[in-house]
mmCIF file of C-alpha atoms (C1' of nucleotides) in Angstrom:
data_model
loop_
_atom_site.group_PDB
_atom_site.id
_atom_site.type_symbol
_atom_site.label_atom_id
_atom_site.label_comp_id
_atom_site.label_asym_id
_atom_site.label_seq_id
_atom_site.Cartn_x
_atom_site.Cartn_y
_atom_site.Cartn_z
ATOM 1 C CA MET A 1 -15.158 -15.068 -2.012
ATOM 2 C CA GLN A 2 -16.875 -13.115 0.707
ATOM 3 C CA ARG A 3 -18.495 -9.932 1.651
ATOM 4 C CA ASP A 4 -19.528 -10.399 5.257
ATOM 5 C CA ALA A 5 -19.125 -8.677 8.604
ATOM 6 C CA THR A 6 -15.559 -9.889 9.067
ATOM 7 C CA THR A 7 -14.322 -8.822 5.632
ATOM 8 C CA PRO A 8 -14.401 -5.051 5.418
ATOM 9 C CA SER A 9 -15.166 -3.585 2.027
ATOM 10 C CA ASP A 10 -12.526 -1.544 0.276
ATOM 11 C CA GLU A 11 -14.501 1.572 1.154
ATOM 12 C CA GLU A 12 -14.413 0.625 4.814
ATOM 13 C CA LYS A 13 -10.689 0.059 4.683
ATOM 14 C CA LEU A 14 -10.227 3.464 3.119
ATOM 15 C CA TYR A 15 -12.427 5.009 5.790
ATOM 16 C CA LEU A 16 -10.308 3.581 8.557
ATOM 17 C CA ALA A 17 -7.002 4.559 7.013
ATOM 18 C CA LEU A 18 -8.187 8.082 6.315
ATOM 19 C CA SER A 19 -9.618 8.627 9.764
ATOM 20 C CA GLY A 20 -6.154 7.963 11.146
ATOM 21 C CA ILE A 21 -4.616 10.986 9.449
ATOM 22 C CA PRO A 22 -4.067 13.681 12.087
ATOM 23 C CA ALA A 23 -4.918 17.344 11.657
ATOM 24 C CA GLY A 24 -2.072 19.410 10.327
ATOM 25 C CA ARG A 25 -0.624 16.558 8.276
ATOM 26 C CA VAL A 26 -1.233 15.470 4.681
ATOM 27 C CA ILE A 27 -0.862 12.187 2.807
ATOM 28 C CA ALA A 28 -0.664 11.236 -0.868
ATOM 29 C CA TYR A 29 -3.376 9.173 -2.555
ATOM 30 C CA GLY A 30 -0.977 6.341 -3.223
ATOM 31 C CA GLU A 31 0.357 6.211 0.311
ATOM 32 C CA LEU A 32 -3.163 6.268 1.711
ATOM 33 C CA ALA A 33 -4.082 3.413 -0.584
ATOM 34 C CA ARG A 34 -1.122 1.401 0.716
ATOM 35 C CA ARG A 35 -2.095 2.092 4.305
ATOM 36 C CA ALA A 36 -5.603 0.914 3.532
ATOM 37 C CA GLY A 37 -4.206 -2.349 2.188
ATOM 38 C CA LEU A 38 -5.018 -1.367 -1.389
ATOM 39 C CA PRO A 39 -1.635 -0.809 -3.040
ATOM 40 C CA GLY A 40 -1.680 0.552 -6.564
ATOM 41 C CA ARG A 41 -5.150 1.961 -6.260
ATOM 42 C CA ALA A 42 -4.421 5.667 -5.825
ATOM 43 C CA ARG A 43 -6.758 6.487 -8.669
ATOM 44 C CA TRP A 44 -9.579 4.593 -7.080
ATOM 45 C CA VAL A 45 -8.966 6.426 -3.806
ATOM 46 C CA GLY A 46 -9.303 9.789 -5.519
ATOM 47 C CA ARG A 47 -12.456 8.778 -7.244
ATOM 48 C CA THR A 48 -13.942 7.334 -4.068
ATOM 49 C CA LEU A 49 -13.157 10.450 -2.064
ATOM 50 C CA SER A 50 -14.896 12.546 -4.682
ATOM 51 C CA GLN A 51 -18.074 10.603 -4.000
ATOM 52 C CA PHE A 52 -17.860 10.521 -0.246
ATOM 53 C CA PRO A 53 -20.888 11.901 1.569
ATOM 54 C CA GLU A 54 -20.519 15.366 3.084
ATOM 55 C CA GLY A 55 -21.619 14.447 6.562
ATOM 56 C CA ALA A 56 -19.178 11.593 6.980
ATOM 57 C CA GLY A 57 -16.802 13.850 8.877
ATOM 58 C CA LEU A 58 -13.774 12.385 7.148
ATOM 59 C CA PRO A 59 -10.653 14.508 6.641
ATOM 60 C CA TRP A 60 -10.719 14.233 2.830
ATOM 61 C CA HIS A 61 -8.858 17.523 2.559
ATOM 62 C CA ARG A 62 -5.695 15.949 4.026
ATOM 63 C CA VAL A 63 -5.202 13.921 0.858
ATOM 64 C CA ILE A 64 -2.980 15.417 -1.816
ATOM 65 C CA ASN A 65 -1.030 14.075 -4.789
ATOM 66 C CA ALA A 66 2.513 12.755 -4.933
ATOM 67 C CA ASN A 67 3.799 16.154 -6.050
ATOM 68 C CA ARG A 68 2.520 17.567 -2.764
ATOM 69 C CA ARG A 69 -0.098 19.646 -4.544
ATOM 70 C CA ILE A 70 -3.874 19.763 -4.309
ATOM 71 C CA SER A 71 -5.245 17.617 -7.092
ATOM 72 C CA LEU A 72 -8.580 19.325 -7.614
ATOM 73 C CA PRO A 73 -8.528 21.681 -10.591
ATOM 74 C CA SER A 74 -7.001 24.934 -9.480
ATOM 75 C CA GLY A 75 -9.612 27.621 -9.162
ATOM 76 C CA SER A 76 -12.426 25.151 -8.578
ATOM 77 C CA PRO A 77 -14.574 25.492 -5.458
ATOM 78 C CA GLY A 78 -13.238 22.203 -4.156
ATOM 79 C CA HIS A 79 -9.648 23.291 -4.594
ATOM 80 C CA LEU A 80 -10.300 26.493 -2.696
ATOM 81 C CA GLU A 81 -12.076 24.697 0.101
ATOM 82 C CA GLN A 82 -9.315 22.131 0.498
ATOM 83 C CA ARG A 83 -6.698 24.848 0.613
ATOM 84 C CA GLN A 84 -8.700 26.806 3.138
ATOM 85 C CA ARG A 85 -9.200 23.778 5.369
ATOM 86 C CA LEU A 86 -5.512 22.925 5.292
ATOM 87 C CA LEU A 87 -4.488 26.480 6.036
ATOM 88 C CA SER A 88 -6.803 26.512 9.026
ATOM 89 C CA GLU A 89 -5.008 23.428 10.344
ATOM 90 C CA GLY A 90 -1.668 25.164 9.992
ATOM 91 C CA VAL A 91 -0.492 23.497 6.795
ATOM 92 C CA GLN A 92 1.454 26.034 4.794
ATOM 93 C CA PHE A 93 1.899 26.313 1.053
ATOM 94 C CA SER A 94 4.876 27.644 -0.824
ATOM 95 C CA SER A 95 4.319 30.461 -3.283
ATOM 96 C CA ALA A 96 4.358 27.782 -5.978
ATOM 97 C CA GLY A 97 1.438 26.026 -4.324
ATOM 98 C CA THR A 98 3.258 22.975 -3.010
ATOM 99 C CA ILE A 99 3.172 21.757 0.567
ATOM 100 C CA ASP A 100 6.398 21.404 2.554
ATOM 101 C CA ARG A 101 7.597 17.844 3.226
ATOM 102 C CA LYS A 102 7.410 18.413 6.958
ATOM 103 C CA TYR A 103 3.618 18.094 6.787
ATOM 104 C CA LEU A 104 3.698 14.945 4.710
ATOM 105 C CA LEU A 105 3.005 11.495 6.134
ATOM 106 C CA THR A 106 5.085 8.869 4.424
ATOM 107 C "C1'" DA B 1 -18.716 -3.693 -25.915
ATOM 108 C "C1'" DA B 2 -15.295 -0.151 -27.089
ATOM 109 C "C1'" DC B 3 -13.603 4.232 -25.640
ATOM 110 C "C1'" DG B 4 -12.553 8.273 -23.066
ATOM 111 C "C1'" DT B 5 -11.924 10.246 -18.654
ATOM 112 C "C1'" DG B 6 -10.352 11.267 -14.016
ATOM 113 C "C1'" DA B 7 -9.289 14.219 -6.610
ATOM 114 C "C1'" DC B 8 -3.130 8.951 -9.266
ATOM 115 C "C1'" DT B 9 1.782 7.167 -9.520
ATOM 116 C "C1'" DC B 10 6.203 5.581 -11.290
ATOM 117 C "C1'" DG B 11 9.843 4.442 -14.220
ATOM 118 C "C1'" DT B 12 11.850 5.776 -18.546
ATOM 119 C "C1'" DT B 13 12.998 8.937 -22.222
ATOM 120 C "C1'" DA C 1 12.679 19.415 -16.174
ATOM 121 C "C1'" DA C 2 9.106 17.837 -18.920
ATOM 122 C "C1'" DA C 3 6.795 14.536 -21.552
ATOM 123 C "C1'" DC C 4 5.491 9.605 -22.167
ATOM 124 C "C1'" DG C 5 3.810 5.044 -21.339
ATOM 125 C "C1'" DA C 6 2.008 1.787 -18.526
ATOM 126 C "C1'" DG C 7 -0.469 0.266 -14.537
ATOM 127 C "C1'" DC C 8 -4.536 1.233 -12.092
ATOM 128 C "C1'" DC C 9 -10.137 0.972 -12.167
ATOM 129 C "C1'" DA C 10 -15.019 2.588 -11.986
ATOM 130 C "C1'" DC C 11 -18.288 5.159 -14.900
ATOM 131 C "C1'" DG C 12 -20.703 7.494 -18.489
ATOM 132 C "C1'" DT C 13 -21.669 7.523 -23.378
#
DNA sequence: AACGTGACTCGTT
DNA sequence: AAACGAGCCACGT
């Protein structure tokens, strides 16, 4: 069992996977987890993102749920900010609040 | 230590 | 289509 310089922590793996998501695209928690080499840990990803430091510069707003909706409670400040950030990158929402598949990374 | 909870997801009813 | 159950897992109480 190790935790040394050559064995990235789960957080580091998530960092790397997330930083590879381009502007104007979105990805589901579960898919991001798979890309980070952490299959089945969508829930952990969500929780970890919620604790990420502000200044990290990571595109946390490009992560949505498998229904292609923003997972933060609707009406919450976080939900509004995520929506705003996505809109400013050109990601469009349907009137029902879902994001079109064409923006989704699979 | 049990129990509920949450930025989750999937297969089955 | 909607609700359920089961996996998932760290945290607070």
